[in-house]
Amino acid sequence: MAGAPGAGGGPKDAGWGPLALPLMLPTWAVIGIFLALPVLLMAVYSFLTREFRGGVEWQFSLAAYDQFFVTRGLFGDEPPSLEWTYILIFWRSLWQAALATGLCLLIGFPTAWFIATRSPRSRTVWLFLVTIPYWVNLLIRTVSLKFLIRDNGPLNEFLMGIGLTSGPLPLVNTNLAVQLGLFYSYLPFMVLPIYAAVERYNFALSEAAADLYAGRWRILWEITLPVVRPGIVAGCLLVFIPSLGAFLAPDLLGGAKNFMIGSLIDEQFKGSQGNWPFGAAVSVILMTLVMLALLIYARAQGRGRA
Amino acid sequence: MRGVRHYPGFLALTLVCLTVLYAPLLVVTAYSFNGSTSITQWGGFSWRWYADVFTGPESARFGLAARNSLTIAVLAATAATLIATAASLAMVRGGRFRGRTASFALINLPLMVPEIVTAVASLIFFTMVGLRTGYGTILIAHITFCIPFAYLPISARLEGIEPFFEEAARDLYASRFRAFTQVLLPLMAPGVISGWLLAFIISLDDFIITNFVKGAGMETLPTAIFGSVKQGIKPNIMAISTLMLAASAAVVTLSWLINRRGQRSP
C-alpha cells in the first residue's frame, strides 16, 4: 500500500517522507555554500588586515571595528574617543528607513483596506494595479522618479504652471528626494501583506462593536487593528529592511551629502581606495541590526498568538 | 451593515498611492516618444529613440547587455525552479523530517539578508575561492537568491493539492515516478510556471548583487543602464526603460492569468 494515511508524519504524506532529505539536498547545497557560508566568511573577513591594493591579508586585526567606533584625532596621537562619523550615517539611515516605513504605512494601510473591502471582482483589478509596479525593475523606477522630480522636470513645470511655486523646487540631491525615493520604492511591499490580513478579517467583529455603539474610528483602533497587526508588522518589516540597506535611492537621488549605509559599504569595494575588511565590518553591523529587527518581529508575532 | 467597512478619505489615499506608483512610469513612457534630442522640450511624437535603441551608437553595448541579462535570467530561473520544486515536495509532502525547521530558515535566508550584504558576502566568497568574477559568478548568485521566490508559489500550490490524487494513482499500481510525472506534476504546473516567471523577473531586476560580482567588462542590462544614467538621463534610456516596463507588465499579467486558471481547476 502506498502512503498509508498517517504513516511517517503529516496527513499529507503520500510516501514522500524517505525522499525528503535527498529532495532538500540541492537547496542546502546552493544556499548553504553560496549564501550562508559567504556571510560567515564575511564576518571572518571583518577581523582581517587590510591590504592596500584592495584585498586582505590573513592576519587577525580589529582595525575595521576600531575605525568604525574609535577616533584618535587627525594624527592618531590623541586619547581614543568615540568616532561619530559612521554612527551618524547609521543613525541617519535608521531614521530615514523608519520615516519611509511610517509614510508607507500612512498611505499603504488605507489603500490595502480600501482594496480588501471591494467586491471580489473589482478587488482583483485594484490588486493587479498595485502589483505591477512591484515587479518593475527598481533601477528603472528610481531613474523615472529622478526624471520626474529633477529641477527642470515635469513635476516642477507642473507646479510652476499652476502657480504653486515661482521657481523650480530643488528636490534632487536632497534628503527629501531620498526619502521620497525610499517611500516610492517600497510602497507596494506595505500594501500587499496588509491587504492579505484585512481580507481575512471577520467584519462581524466590527459590526458587533458598532451594535454596541462604538464609533467607527474607535472600532478601527480597538477591534480591527489588533487583529490585522501581524500583516501591518510584516509590511513594516518588508519596507524597513530594504530601506535600511538601500543603495539605488540614495545614490541616484541623494548626491554626495546624503550618504546612507548602502553607499558607505559600496565605496569600500571600489578600486584601490577601498577597504574590504571595513566594508565587511559595516555589513556585519548592518546585518546585526536587521537580525535584531527580525527578532523583535518574531517575538511580537509570538505574543500576538498567545 | 456596510458602515464598518468604509472610512472617509481611504479612497483618496488609495488614489494618492496609485498616483505615486504610476506617475514616474507614465511620464517616462510619454517622454520616450519625444521627437526632440532635449529631454526637457517636447518635439512631437516619434519612434526615433526606439530606433536608436536597436540601431544607434549604443545599440551594440545594450544589445550585448540585454542578451546577458536574458540568458542569465532564463538559466537562473530554470535552475531555481528545479531546486525549489524539489524543496517544496520535501517541505509540503515529506512529513516531519529531521532538519525541517532549519531547511525552512535556509530557503528564506536570501529574503532576510539585506541585498547589499549578500553582494559583499558573495564578492568576498568568490574572491577567496579564486573564482573569476564574470558571467558564471553572476549566474551562481542569481540562482541562489531566486530560490525563495520560485519556492513561494510552488509550495503554495502544492499545499492546495490533496494527496489522494497520488494515492489513487499508486493504488492503481502506478510507480512512484509515474504517479509524480503524470498526476502530481500536471496539478502543480500553474505554481511551477508562476515560480519560474517570478524568479525570471527577480533575476532580470537585480542590480546591486550583480554589480558586485560581475567583474570588469561584463554588463547586464541594469548595470549598463546604471553606468549610462550616471552621465545624465538620455532619451534612449527612457525608450529602454519603457521596453523593460512593458516586458515586466507582460510577465506579471501572464503569471496572474496562469494562476487564475490554476485556481479554477482543483
Coordinates of C-alpha atoms in Angstrom, one line a residue:
Chain A
M1 CA 0.0 0.0 0.0
A2 CA 1.4 3.3 -1.0
G3 CA 1.4 6.0 1.6
A4 CA -0.9 4.7 4.2
P5 CA -2.6 7.7 5.8
G6 CA -0.9 8.9 8.9
A7 CA 2.2 6.8 8.3
G8 CA 5.5 8.6 8.9
G9 CA 4.3 12.1 9.6
G10 CA 1.6 14.5 8.5
P11 CA -1.7 13.5 7.0
K12 CA -0.5 14.7 3.5
D13 CA 2.4 12.3 3.5
A14 CA 1.9 10.3 0.2
G15 CA 5.1 8.3 0.7
W16 CA 7.4 11.2 0.2
G17 CA 8.9 11.0 3.7
P18 CA 12.0 9.0 2.9
L19 CA 12.7 11.2 -0.1
A20 CA 12.6 14.4 1.9
L21 CA 16.3 14.6 2.7
P22 CA 17.6 14.0 -0.9
L23 CA 15.0 16.5 -2.2
M24 CA 16.3 19.1 0.2
L25 CA 19.9 18.5 -0.7
P26 CA 20.1 20.9 -3.7
T27 CA 18.7 23.7 -1.6
W28 CA 21.1 23.1 1.3
A29 CA 24.0 22.9 -1.1
V30 CA 23.2 26.0 -3.1
I31 CA 22.0 28.3 -0.4
G32 CA 24.4 26.8 2.2
I33 CA 27.6 27.1 0.0
F34 CA 26.7 30.3 -1.9
L35 CA 25.0 32.4 0.8
A36 CA 25.3 31.0 4.4
L37 CA 29.0 30.2 4.0
P38 CA 29.8 33.6 2.3
V39 CA 28.0 35.5 5.1
L40 CA 30.1 33.6 7.7
L41 CA 33.3 34.3 5.7
M42 CA 32.4 38.0 5.5
A43 CA 32.2 38.0 9.3
V44 CA 35.7 36.5 9.4
Y45 CA 36.9 39.0 6.8
S46 CA 35.9 41.9 9.0
F47 CA 38.6 40.7 11.5
L48 CA 41.4 40.6 9.0
T49 CA 44.1 43.1 8.0
R50 CA 43.5 45.4 5.0
E51 CA 45.8 45.1 2.1
F52 CA 46.3 48.3 0.3
R53 CA 45.6 47.2 -3.3
G54 CA 42.0 46.4 -2.3
G55 CA 42.0 43.0 -0.7
V56 CA 43.1 41.4 2.6
E57 CA 46.0 39.9 4.5
W58 CA 45.3 36.8 6.6
Q59 CA 46.2 38.4 9.9
F60 CA 43.8 39.0 12.8
S61 CA 43.0 42.6 13.4
L62 CA 40.4 44.7 15.0
A63 CA 41.2 47.7 12.8
A64 CA 37.9 47.7 10.9
Y65 CA 35.8 47.9 14.1
D66 CA 38.3 50.3 15.5
Q67 CA 37.9 52.6 12.5
F68 CA 34.1 52.4 12.9
F69 CA 33.9 53.1 16.6
V70 CA 37.1 54.9 17.7
T71 CA 38.9 58.0 16.8
R72 CA 42.3 59.1 17.9
G73 CA 42.3 62.5 16.3
L74 CA 43.7 63.6 12.9
F75 CA 47.2 62.3 13.6
G76 CA 46.3 59.4 15.8
D77 CA 48.0 60.7 18.9
E78 CA 45.1 61.9 20.9
P79 CA 43.4 59.7 23.5
P80 CA 40.8 57.4 21.9
S81 CA 37.2 58.7 21.9
L82 CA 34.0 57.6 20.2
E83 CA 34.0 58.1 16.4
W84 CA 30.8 59.7 15.3
T85 CA 31.1 59.7 11.5
Y86 CA 29.8 56.2 10.9
I87 CA 27.4 56.0 13.8
L88 CA 25.8 59.2 12.4
I89 CA 25.5 57.5 8.9
F90 CA 23.8 54.6 10.6
W91 CA 21.6 56.9 12.7
R92 CA 20.6 58.8 9.6
S93 CA 19.9 55.6 7.7
L94 CA 17.8 54.2 10.5
W95 CA 15.9 57.4 10.8
Q96 CA 15.2 57.6 7.0
A97 CA 14.2 54.0 6.9
A98 CA 11.8 54.5 9.9
L99 CA 10.3 57.6 8.3
A100 CA 9.9 55.8 4.9
T101 CA 8.2 52.9 6.8
G102 CA 5.9 55.4 8.6
L103 CA 5.0 57.1 5.3
C104 CA 4.3 53.8 3.5
L105 CA 2.1 52.8 6.4
L106 CA 0.2 56.1 6.3
I107 CA -0.6 55.6 2.6
G108 CA -0.4 51.8 2.4
F109 CA -2.9 50.9 5.1
P110 CA -5.8 52.9 3.7
T111 CA -5.0 51.5 0.3
A112 CA -4.9 47.9 1.4
W113 CA -8.1 48.5 3.4
F114 CA -9.9 50.1 0.5
I115 CA -8.9 47.2 -1.9
A116 CA -9.8 44.5 0.6
T117 CA -13.3 45.9 1.1
R118 CA -14.2 46.0 -2.6
S119 CA -16.3 43.3 -4.3
P120 CA -14.2 40.2 -5.2
R121 CA -14.2 41.2 -8.9
S122 CA -13.0 44.8 -8.6
R123 CA -10.6 43.7 -5.8
T124 CA -8.5 41.7 -8.3
V125 CA -8.3 44.7 -10.6
W126 CA -7.1 47.1 -7.9
L127 CA -4.7 44.5 -6.6
F128 CA -3.3 44.0 -10.0
L129 CA -2.8 47.7 -10.4
V130 CA -0.7 47.8 -7.2
T131 CA 1.2 44.6 -8.1
I132 CA 2.6 45.8 -11.4
P133 CA 4.9 48.5 -10.1
Y134 CA 6.1 45.9 -7.5
W135 CA 7.6 43.9 -10.3
V136 CA 9.0 46.7 -12.4
N137 CA 12.8 47.0 -12.3
L138 CA 13.7 49.1 -9.2
L139 CA 16.6 50.8 -11.1
I140 CA 14.1 51.9 -13.8
R141 CA 11.6 53.1 -11.2
T142 CA 14.3 55.1 -9.4
V143 CA 15.5 56.7 -12.7
S144 CA 12.0 57.5 -13.6
L145 CA 11.4 59.2 -10.3
K146 CA 14.6 61.2 -10.8
F147 CA 13.4 62.3 -14.2
L148 CA 10.1 63.4 -12.8
I149 CA 11.4 65.5 -9.9
R150 CA 14.6 67.0 -11.4
D151 CA 15.0 70.7 -11.4
N152 CA 13.5 71.4 -14.8
G153 CA 11.5 68.2 -14.9
P154 CA 7.7 67.7 -15.4
L155 CA 6.8 68.0 -11.7
N156 CA 8.4 71.4 -11.3
E157 CA 7.0 72.6 -14.6
F158 CA 3.6 71.5 -13.4
L159 CA 4.0 73.2 -10.1
M160 CA 5.1 76.4 -11.7
G161 CA 2.4 76.1 -14.3
I162 CA -0.4 76.1 -11.8
G163 CA 1.4 78.9 -9.9
L164 CA 2.1 76.9 -6.7
T165 CA 5.8 77.8 -6.9
S166 CA 7.5 80.7 -8.7
G167 CA 10.8 78.9 -9.4
P168 CA 11.8 75.2 -9.6
L169 CA 12.0 73.3 -6.3
P170 CA 15.5 71.9 -5.9
L171 CA 14.5 68.4 -5.0
V172 CA 17.2 66.2 -6.5
N173 CA 20.3 65.7 -4.3
T174 CA 18.4 66.4 -1.1
N175 CA 17.3 64.2 1.9
L176 CA 13.7 64.8 0.8
A177 CA 14.4 63.2 -2.5
V178 CA 16.0 60.1 -0.9
Q179 CA 13.0 59.9 1.5
L180 CA 10.6 60.1 -1.4
G181 CA 12.6 57.5 -3.3
L182 CA 12.5 55.0 -0.4
F183 CA 8.8 55.6 0.0
Y184 CA 8.2 55.1 -3.7
S185 CA 10.4 52.1 -4.0
Y186 CA 8.9 50.0 -1.2
L187 CA 5.3 51.2 -1.0
P188 CA 3.8 48.0 -2.7
F189 CA 5.7 45.9 0.0
M190 CA 3.5 47.6 2.6
V191 CA 0.2 47.2 0.8
L192 CA 0.3 43.5 -0.1
P193 CA 0.7 41.9 3.4
I194 CA -1.8 44.3 5.0
Y195 CA -4.2 43.5 2.2
A196 CA -3.8 39.8 2.9
A197 CA -4.6 40.4 6.6
V198 CA -7.6 42.7 6.1
E199 CA -9.0 40.3 3.5
R200 CA -9.1 37.5 6.1
Y201 CA -10.5 39.8 8.8
N202 CA -14.0 38.9 10.0
F203 CA -16.1 42.1 9.8
A204 CA -18.7 40.6 12.1
L205 CA -16.4 41.7 14.9
S206 CA -16.6 45.3 13.8
E207 CA -20.4 45.0 13.4
A208 CA -20.8 43.7 16.9
A209 CA -18.8 46.7 18.2
A210 CA -20.9 49.0 16.1
D211 CA -24.1 47.5 17.5
L212 CA -22.8 48.4 20.9
Y213 CA -22.5 52.0 19.8
A214 CA -18.7 52.1 19.3
G215 CA -17.7 54.9 16.9
R216 CA -16.1 53.9 13.6
W217 CA -12.6 55.1 14.4
R218 CA -12.7 53.5 17.8
I219 CA -13.7 50.2 16.2
L220 CA -10.7 50.5 13.8
W221 CA -8.3 51.3 16.6
E222 CA -9.5 48.9 19.3
I223 CA -11.0 46.0 17.4
T224 CA -9.6 45.8 13.9
L225 CA -6.0 46.9 14.3
P226 CA -5.1 44.3 17.0
V227 CA -6.4 41.6 14.7
V228 CA -4.7 42.7 11.5
R229 CA -1.5 43.6 13.3
P230 CA 0.6 40.7 12.0
G231 CA 0.0 42.0 8.5
I232 CA 1.0 45.5 9.5
V233 CA 4.1 44.4 11.2
A234 CA 5.1 42.2 8.2
G235 CA 4.6 45.2 5.9
C236 CA 6.7 47.5 8.1
L237 CA 9.5 44.9 8.1
L238 CA 9.4 44.5 4.3
V239 CA 9.8 48.2 3.9
F240 CA 12.2 48.9 6.8
I241 CA 14.8 46.2 6.0
P242 CA 15.4 47.0 2.3
S243 CA 15.2 50.8 3.1
L244 CA 18.0 50.4 5.7
G245 CA 20.4 48.9 3.2
A246 CA 19.1 50.8 0.2
F247 CA 21.7 51.7 -2.4
L248 CA 19.9 53.0 -5.5
A249 CA 17.7 55.7 -4.0
P250 CA 20.5 57.4 -2.0
D251 CA 22.9 57.0 -4.8
L252 CA 20.8 58.3 -7.7
L253 CA 18.5 60.8 -5.9
G254 CA 20.8 61.8 -3.0
G255 CA 24.2 63.1 -4.1
A256 CA 27.3 63.0 -2.0
K257 CA 26.0 64.6 1.2
N258 CA 23.1 62.2 1.7
F259 CA 25.2 59.2 2.4
M260 CA 23.4 56.0 3.7
I261 CA 24.8 52.7 4.8
G262 CA 24.5 51.2 1.3
S263 CA 26.7 53.8 -0.3
L264 CA 29.2 53.5 2.6
I265 CA 29.5 49.7 2.0
D266 CA 29.6 50.1 -1.7
E267 CA 32.5 52.6 -1.5
Q268 CA 34.7 50.2 0.4
F269 CA 34.8 47.8 -2.6
K270 CA 35.5 50.2 -5.4
G271 CA 39.0 50.4 -6.8
S272 CA 42.2 50.7 -4.8
Q273 CA 40.7 53.3 -2.4
G274 CA 38.6 50.5 -0.9
N275 CA 38.9 48.9 2.4
W276 CA 37.5 45.3 2.3
P277 CA 37.7 44.5 6.0
F278 CA 36.0 47.8 6.9
G279 CA 33.3 47.1 4.3
A280 CA 32.8 43.7 5.7
A281 CA 32.6 45.1 9.2
V282 CA 29.9 47.7 8.2
S283 CA 28.0 44.8 6.6
V284 CA 28.2 42.7 9.7
I285 CA 26.9 45.7 11.8
L286 CA 24.0 46.2 9.3
M287 CA 23.2 42.5 9.3
T288 CA 23.1 42.5 13.1
L289 CA 20.6 45.4 13.1
V290 CA 18.4 43.5 10.6
M291 CA 18.5 40.3 12.7
L292 CA 17.5 42.4 15.7
A293 CA 14.5 43.8 13.8
L294 CA 13.6 40.2 12.7
L295 CA 13.9 39.0 16.3
I296 CA 11.6 41.7 17.6
Y297 CA 9.2 40.8 14.8
A298 CA 9.3 37.1 15.7
R299 CA 8.6 38.0 19.4
A300 CA 5.8 40.3 18.5
Q301 CA 4.2 37.6 16.3
G302 CA 4.6 35.1 19.2
R303 CA 2.9 37.4 21.6
G304 CA 0.1 38.1 19.1
R305 CA -0.7 34.4 19.0
A306 CA -0.6 33.8 22.8
Chain B
M1 CA -24.4 46.8 7.7
R2 CA -21.7 48.3 5.5
G3 CA -20.7 51.2 7.6
V4 CA -17.8 49.5 9.4
R5 CA -16.0 48.8 6.1
H6 CA -15.9 52.3 4.9
Y7 CA -13.8 55.1 6.2
P8 CA -13.8 58.6 4.8
G9 CA -10.6 59.5 2.9
F10 CA -9.5 56.0 2.3
L11 CA -10.4 56.2 -1.4
A12 CA -8.5 59.5 -1.7
L13 CA -5.4 57.9 -0.1
T14 CA -5.7 54.9 -2.4
L15 CA -5.7 57.3 -5.4
V16 CA -2.6 59.1 -3.9
C17 CA -0.9 55.7 -3.6
L18 CA -1.6 54.8 -7.3
T19 CA -0.6 58.2 -8.5
V20 CA 2.7 58.0 -6.6
L21 CA 3.3 54.5 -8.1
Y22 CA 2.4 55.3 -11.6
A23 CA 3.3 59.0 -12.2
P24 CA 7.0 58.5 -12.8
L25 CA 6.5 55.5 -15.0
L26 CA 3.9 57.2 -17.1
V27 CA 6.0 60.3 -17.5
V28 CA 9.0 58.4 -18.7
T29 CA 6.9 56.3 -21.1
A30 CA 5.4 59.6 -22.5
Y31 CA 8.9 61.2 -22.9
S32 CA 10.3 58.1 -24.6
F33 CA 8.2 59.1 -27.6
N34 CA 9.6 62.6 -27.6
G35 CA 11.0 63.5 -31.0
S36 CA 13.4 66.1 -29.6
T37 CA 17.0 65.5 -28.6
S38 CA 16.5 67.6 -25.5
I39 CA 14.8 65.8 -22.6
T40 CA 13.0 69.0 -21.5
Q41 CA 11.4 70.2 -24.7
W42 CA 8.6 68.3 -26.3
G43 CA 9.3 67.8 -30.0
G44 CA 6.3 65.9 -31.2
F45 CA 5.5 62.2 -31.2
S46 CA 8.3 60.0 -32.7
W47 CA 9.7 56.5 -32.6
R48 CA 13.2 57.7 -33.1
W49 CA 14.6 56.7 -29.7
Y50 CA 13.2 53.2 -30.1
A51 CA 15.0 53.0 -33.5
D52 CA 18.1 54.4 -31.7
V53 CA 17.9 51.6 -29.1
F54 CA 18.2 49.0 -31.8
T55 CA 20.5 50.7 -34.4
G56 CA 22.0 53.7 -32.6
P57 CA 25.7 54.1 -31.5
E58 CA 25.0 52.4 -28.1
S59 CA 22.9 49.6 -29.5
A60 CA 25.8 47.1 -29.6
R61 CA 26.6 47.7 -25.9
F62 CA 23.0 47.5 -24.8
G63 CA 22.3 44.5 -27.1
L64 CA 25.1 42.5 -25.5
A65 CA 23.9 43.5 -22.0
A66 CA 20.3 42.5 -22.9
R67 CA 21.5 39.2 -24.1
N68 CA 23.5 38.6 -20.9
S69 CA 20.5 39.6 -18.8
L70 CA 18.1 37.4 -20.7
T71 CA 20.2 34.2 -20.8
I72 CA 21.2 34.6 -17.1
A73 CA 17.5 35.1 -16.2
V74 CA 16.4 32.0 -18.1
L75 CA 19.2 29.8 -16.7
A76 CA 18.8 31.1 -13.2
A77 CA 15.0 30.8 -13.2
T78 CA 15.2 27.3 -14.5
A79 CA 17.8 26.1 -12.0
A80 CA 16.0 27.9 -9.1
T81 CA 12.6 26.4 -10.2
L82 CA 14.0 22.8 -10.2
I83 CA 15.7 23.3 -6.8
A84 CA 12.5 24.9 -5.4
T85 CA 10.2 22.2 -6.7
A86 CA 12.3 19.5 -5.0
A87 CA 12.3 21.6 -1.8
S88 CA 8.6 22.1 -2.0
L89 CA 8.0 18.4 -2.3
A90 CA 10.2 17.7 0.8
M91 CA 8.7 20.6 2.9
V92 CA 5.0 20.0 2.0
R93 CA 4.9 16.3 1.4
G94 CA 7.8 15.0 3.4
G95 CA 6.2 15.0 6.8
R96 CA 8.3 16.0 9.8
F97 CA 11.8 15.0 8.7
R98 CA 14.9 16.0 10.6
G99 CA 16.1 19.5 9.9
R100 CA 12.8 20.7 8.6
T101 CA 12.8 23.9 10.6
A102 CA 16.4 24.6 9.6
S103 CA 15.6 23.9 6.0
F104 CA 12.7 26.4 6.1
A105 CA 15.0 29.1 7.5
L106 CA 17.6 28.3 4.8
I107 CA 15.1 28.6 2.0
N108 CA 14.1 32.0 3.3
L109 CA 17.7 33.2 4.1
P110 CA 18.1 35.1 0.8
L111 CA 15.0 37.2 1.7
M112 CA 16.3 38.0 5.2
V113 CA 19.8 39.1 4.4
P114 CA 19.9 42.6 3.0
E115 CA 20.8 42.7 -0.7
I116 CA 24.0 44.8 -0.1
V117 CA 25.2 42.3 2.5
T118 CA 24.6 39.4 0.1
A119 CA 26.5 41.3 -2.5
V120 CA 29.5 41.9 -0.2
A121 CA 29.5 38.3 1.1
S122 CA 29.3 36.9 -2.5
L123 CA 32.2 39.0 -3.7
I124 CA 34.4 38.0 -0.7
F125 CA 33.5 34.3 -1.2
F126 CA 34.2 34.3 -5.0
T127 CA 37.5 36.1 -4.4
M128 CA 38.5 33.8 -1.6
V129 CA 37.9 30.6 -3.6
G130 CA 39.5 32.1 -6.6
L131 CA 36.6 32.1 -9.0
R132 CA 37.0 34.7 -11.6
T133 CA 34.1 37.2 -11.5
G134 CA 32.0 37.3 -14.6
Y135 CA 29.1 35.5 -16.2
G136 CA 29.5 32.4 -14.1
T137 CA 29.6 34.2 -10.8
I138 CA 26.5 36.3 -11.7
L139 CA 24.6 33.1 -12.6
I140 CA 25.5 31.4 -9.3
A141 CA 24.5 34.4 -7.3
H142 CA 21.2 34.7 -9.2
I143 CA 20.3 31.1 -8.8
T144 CA 20.8 31.4 -5.1
F145 CA 18.6 34.5 -4.5
C146 CA 15.9 33.3 -6.9
I147 CA 15.2 30.1 -4.9
P148 CA 12.8 31.6 -2.3
F149 CA 10.9 33.5 -5.0
A150 CA 10.3 30.3 -7.0
Y151 CA 9.6 28.4 -3.8
L152 CA 6.7 30.6 -2.6
P153 CA 4.1 30.0 -5.4
I154 CA 5.2 26.3 -5.9
S155 CA 4.8 25.4 -2.3
A156 CA 1.5 27.4 -2.0
R157 CA 0.1 25.5 -5.0
L158 CA 1.3 22.1 -3.6
E159 CA -0.3 22.8 -0.3
G160 CA -3.7 23.1 -2.1
I161 CA -3.4 19.7 -3.7
E162 CA -4.8 16.9 -1.6
P163 CA -2.6 13.8 -1.5
F164 CA -5.4 11.4 -2.6
F165 CA -4.7 12.1 -6.3
E166 CA -1.3 10.5 -6.0
E167 CA -2.6 7.8 -3.6
A168 CA -5.2 6.8 -6.1
A169 CA -2.6 6.5 -8.8
R170 CA -0.3 4.5 -6.5
D171 CA -3.2 2.2 -5.5
L172 CA -3.8 1.5 -9.2
Y173 CA -0.2 0.3 -9.4
A174 CA 1.4 3.4 -10.9
S175 CA 5.1 3.6 -10.0
R176 CA 6.0 6.5 -7.7
F177 CA 7.7 8.1 -10.7
R178 CA 4.6 7.8 -12.9
A179 CA 2.3 9.0 -10.1
F180 CA 4.6 12.1 -9.9
T181 CA 5.0 12.9 -13.6
Q182 CA 1.5 12.1 -14.7
V183 CA -0.6 13.1 -11.7
L184 CA 1.1 15.4 -9.3
L185 CA 3.3 17.4 -11.7
P186 CA 0.4 18.4 -14.0
L187 CA -1.5 19.6 -11.0
M188 CA 1.5 21.6 -9.7
A189 CA 2.1 23.1 -13.1
P190 CA 0.5 26.5 -12.6
G191 CA 2.6 27.0 -9.4
V192 CA 5.7 25.9 -11.1
I193 CA 5.2 28.2 -14.0
S194 CA 4.4 31.2 -11.7
G195 CA 7.5 30.3 -9.7
W196 CA 9.6 30.3 -12.8
L197 CA 8.2 33.7 -14.0
L198 CA 8.8 35.3 -10.7
A199 CA 12.3 34.0 -10.5
F200 CA 12.9 35.3 -14.1
I201 CA 11.7 38.8 -13.2
I202 CA 13.7 38.9 -9.9
S203 CA 16.8 37.9 -11.8
L204 CA 16.2 40.5 -14.5
D205 CA 15.6 43.1 -11.9
D206 CA 18.8 42.7 -9.8
F207 CA 21.3 45.4 -9.8
I208 CA 23.2 45.5 -6.5
I209 CA 24.4 41.9 -6.3
T210 CA 25.2 41.8 -10.0
N211 CA 27.2 45.0 -9.8
F212 CA 29.4 43.4 -7.1
V213 CA 30.0 40.0 -8.7
K214 CA 30.1 40.9 -12.4
G215 CA 33.8 41.8 -12.7
A216 CA 35.2 44.2 -15.2
G217 CA 33.9 44.4 -18.7
M218 CA 30.8 42.3 -18.0
E219 CA 27.4 44.1 -18.2
T220 CA 23.8 43.1 -17.6
L221 CA 21.0 45.5 -18.7
P222 CA 20.6 47.1 -15.2
T223 CA 24.3 47.7 -14.8
A224 CA 24.6 49.1 -18.3
I225 CA 21.7 51.4 -17.7
F226 CA 23.2 52.5 -14.3
G227 CA 26.5 53.3 -15.9
S228 CA 24.8 55.3 -18.6
V229 CA 22.4 57.2 -16.2
K230 CA 25.4 58.4 -14.2
Q231 CA 26.1 60.8 -17.0
G232 CA 22.5 62.0 -17.1
I233 CA 19.2 60.6 -18.3
K234 CA 19.2 60.4 -22.1
P235 CA 16.2 59.7 -24.3
N236 CA 17.4 56.3 -25.4
I237 CA 17.5 55.2 -21.7
M238 CA 13.8 56.2 -21.5
A239 CA 13.0 54.1 -24.5
I240 CA 14.9 51.1 -23.0
S241 CA 13.1 51.7 -19.7
T242 CA 9.7 51.7 -21.4
L243 CA 10.5 48.4 -23.2
M244 CA 11.6 46.8 -19.9
L245 CA 8.5 48.2 -18.2
A246 CA 6.3 46.6 -20.9
A247 CA 8.2 43.3 -20.5
S248 CA 7.7 43.2 -16.7
A249 CA 4.0 44.1 -17.1
A250 CA 3.6 41.3 -19.7
V251 CA 5.3 38.7 -17.5
V252 CA 3.2 39.7 -14.4
T253 CA 0.0 39.6 -16.4
L254 CA 0.9 36.1 -17.7
S255 CA 1.7 34.8 -14.3
W256 CA -1.6 36.2 -13.0
L257 CA -3.6 34.7 -15.7
I258 CA -1.9 31.3 -15.2
N259 CA -2.6 31.4 -11.5
R260 CA -6.2 32.3 -12.0
R261 CA -6.7 29.5 -14.4
G262 CA -5.0 27.2 -11.9
Q263 CA -7.3 28.2 -9.1
R264 CA -10.4 27.2 -11.1
S265 CA -9.2 23.6 -11.7
P266 CA -8.6 21.6 -8.5

